[in-house]
XYZ file of C-alpha atoms in Angstrom:
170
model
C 94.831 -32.738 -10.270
C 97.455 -32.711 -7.279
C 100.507 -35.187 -8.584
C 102.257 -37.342 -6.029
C 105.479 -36.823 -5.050
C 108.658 -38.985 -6.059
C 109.104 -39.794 -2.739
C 105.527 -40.510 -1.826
C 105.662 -43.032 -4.043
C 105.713 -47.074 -3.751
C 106.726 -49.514 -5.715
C 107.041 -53.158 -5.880
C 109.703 -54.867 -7.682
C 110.587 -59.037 -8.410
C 110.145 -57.915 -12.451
C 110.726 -60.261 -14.644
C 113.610 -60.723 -16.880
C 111.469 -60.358 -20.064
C 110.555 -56.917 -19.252
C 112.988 -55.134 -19.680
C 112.916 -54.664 -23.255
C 110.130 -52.554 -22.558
C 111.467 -50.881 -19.938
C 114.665 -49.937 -22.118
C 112.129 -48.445 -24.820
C 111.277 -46.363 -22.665
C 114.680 -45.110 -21.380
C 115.288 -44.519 -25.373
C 112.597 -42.740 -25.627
C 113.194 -39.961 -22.937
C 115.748 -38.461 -25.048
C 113.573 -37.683 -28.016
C 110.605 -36.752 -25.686
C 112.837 -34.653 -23.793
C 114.341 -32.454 -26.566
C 110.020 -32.462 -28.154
C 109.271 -30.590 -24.719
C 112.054 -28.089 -25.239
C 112.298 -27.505 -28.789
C 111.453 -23.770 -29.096
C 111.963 -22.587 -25.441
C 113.857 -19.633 -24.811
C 116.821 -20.173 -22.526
C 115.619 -17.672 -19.786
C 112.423 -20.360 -19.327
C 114.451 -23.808 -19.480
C 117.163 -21.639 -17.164
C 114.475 -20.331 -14.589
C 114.375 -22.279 -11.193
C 110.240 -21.997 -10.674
C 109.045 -21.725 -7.023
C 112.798 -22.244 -5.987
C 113.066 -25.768 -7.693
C 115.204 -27.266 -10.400
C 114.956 -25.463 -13.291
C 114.548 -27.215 -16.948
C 118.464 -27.527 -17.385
C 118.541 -28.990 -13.729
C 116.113 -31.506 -14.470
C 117.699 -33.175 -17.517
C 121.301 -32.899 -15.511
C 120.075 -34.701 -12.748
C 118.455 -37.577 -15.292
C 122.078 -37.701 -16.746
C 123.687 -37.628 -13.200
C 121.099 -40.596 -12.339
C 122.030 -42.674 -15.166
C 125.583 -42.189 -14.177
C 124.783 -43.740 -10.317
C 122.057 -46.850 -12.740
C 125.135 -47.813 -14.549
C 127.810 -47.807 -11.464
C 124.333 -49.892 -9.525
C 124.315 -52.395 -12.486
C 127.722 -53.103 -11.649
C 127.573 -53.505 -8.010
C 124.437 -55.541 -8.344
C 126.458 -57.983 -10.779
C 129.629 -57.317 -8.045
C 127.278 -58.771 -5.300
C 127.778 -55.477 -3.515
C 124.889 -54.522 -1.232
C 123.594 -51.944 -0.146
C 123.657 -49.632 -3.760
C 125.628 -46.620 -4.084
C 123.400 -43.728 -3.018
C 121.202 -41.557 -4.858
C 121.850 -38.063 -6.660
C 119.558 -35.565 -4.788
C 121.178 -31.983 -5.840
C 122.497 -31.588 -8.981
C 126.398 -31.553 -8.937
C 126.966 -29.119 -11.928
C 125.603 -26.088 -12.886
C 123.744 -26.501 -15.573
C 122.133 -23.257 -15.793
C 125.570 -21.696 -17.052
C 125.056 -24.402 -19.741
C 123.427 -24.253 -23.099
C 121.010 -26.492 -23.710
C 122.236 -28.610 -26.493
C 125.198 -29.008 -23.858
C 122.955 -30.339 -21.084
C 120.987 -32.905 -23.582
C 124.861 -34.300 -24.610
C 125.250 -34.951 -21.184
C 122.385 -36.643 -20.863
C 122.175 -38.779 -23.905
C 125.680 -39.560 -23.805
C 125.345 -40.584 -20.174
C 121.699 -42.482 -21.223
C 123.543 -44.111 -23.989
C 126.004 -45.649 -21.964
C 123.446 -46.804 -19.329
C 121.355 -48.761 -22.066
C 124.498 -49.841 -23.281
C 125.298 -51.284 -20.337
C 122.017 -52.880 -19.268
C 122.090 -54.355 -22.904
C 125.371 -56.457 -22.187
C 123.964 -57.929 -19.022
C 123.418 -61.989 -19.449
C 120.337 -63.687 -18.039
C 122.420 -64.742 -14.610
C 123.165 -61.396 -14.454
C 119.294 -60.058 -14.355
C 118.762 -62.470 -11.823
C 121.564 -60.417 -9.881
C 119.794 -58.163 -6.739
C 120.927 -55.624 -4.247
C 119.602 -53.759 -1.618
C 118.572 -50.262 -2.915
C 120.032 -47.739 0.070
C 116.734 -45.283 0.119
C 113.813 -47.864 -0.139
C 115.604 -50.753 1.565
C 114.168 -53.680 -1.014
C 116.338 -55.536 -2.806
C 116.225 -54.722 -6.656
C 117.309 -56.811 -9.485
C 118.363 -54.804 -12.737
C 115.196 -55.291 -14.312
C 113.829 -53.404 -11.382
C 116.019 -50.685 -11.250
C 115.295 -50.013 -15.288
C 111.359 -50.000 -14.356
C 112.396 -47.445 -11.299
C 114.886 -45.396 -13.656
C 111.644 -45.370 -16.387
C 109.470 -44.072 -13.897
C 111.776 -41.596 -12.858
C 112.021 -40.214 -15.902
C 108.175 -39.774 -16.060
C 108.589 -37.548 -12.968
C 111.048 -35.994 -14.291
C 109.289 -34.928 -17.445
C 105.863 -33.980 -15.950
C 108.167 -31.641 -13.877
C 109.410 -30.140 -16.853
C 106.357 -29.915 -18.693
C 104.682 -28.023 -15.573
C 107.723 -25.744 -15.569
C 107.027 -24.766 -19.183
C 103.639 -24.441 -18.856
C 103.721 -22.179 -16.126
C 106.598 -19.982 -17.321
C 104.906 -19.868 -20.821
C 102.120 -18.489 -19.657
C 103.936 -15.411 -17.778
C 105.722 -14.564 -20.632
């Protein structure tokens, strides 16, 4: 079945305070769901950029890189600054040269401090909203945890595929 594309995607935001428990359950959860995908992967496979893409490593820097620009956005939102700080769309380090217990700290130190953050935030503060600079809606922070979430699903389908694919040339 043909996937759609990140940015082929819609969504619609106005979430409501109460969700974002959830949605920070499930921004937990990518850590141990990410390292469940890799465990047992050589490093030429979670190195290897397939079809000219991110590879593996790539992937999980970018999520960390992401999380970097949530937690800088949960500040402006709070700030009252609008439009958001832009998006991360090529990986700024080179995370092939990296091992892969490096590139998972990255991420989970940079995910921990994102959660962190989103944990602090008072109920005035949910109610807080910017313009996002890409899909020009305004987001609260409840909405950008739901968009993060869901970014981390694409994110992980990619690197299943990856895997899969690479697995089976090997």
């Amino acid at each position: 079945m043909k996937r759609l594309e990140w940015f082929e995607r819609k969504f619609t935001f106005g979430l409501p305070a109460g969700m974002l428990p959830f949605y920070l359950e499930r921004l937990q959860g990518t850590i141990s769901r990410l390292e469940s995908k890799i465990k047992g992967v050589s490093d030429e496979i979670l190195s290897h950029k397939l079809d000219n893409k991110w590879s593996v490593k790539q992937n999980i820097g970018h999520l960390a890189e992401v999380d970097e620009i949530s937690t800088k956005r949960i500040g402006e939102m709070i700030q009252g600054i609008s439009p958001l700080s832009p998006a991360v769309f090529e990986p700024r380090g080179d995370y092939n040269e990296q091992t892969v217990d490096e590139v998972i700290g990255y991420f989970r130190n940079a995910r921990h401090a994102n959660v962190k953050r989103y944990s602090e935030l008072s109920v005035d503060e949910l109610a807080k909203s910017s313009i996002h600079p890409r899909l020009k809606v305004n987001m609260t922070p409840v909405d950008l945890a739901w968009f993060d979430a869901e970014h981390d699903d694409h994110h992980l389908m990619r690197i299943s595929e990856i895997i899969s694919l690479l697995s089976k040339r090997n």
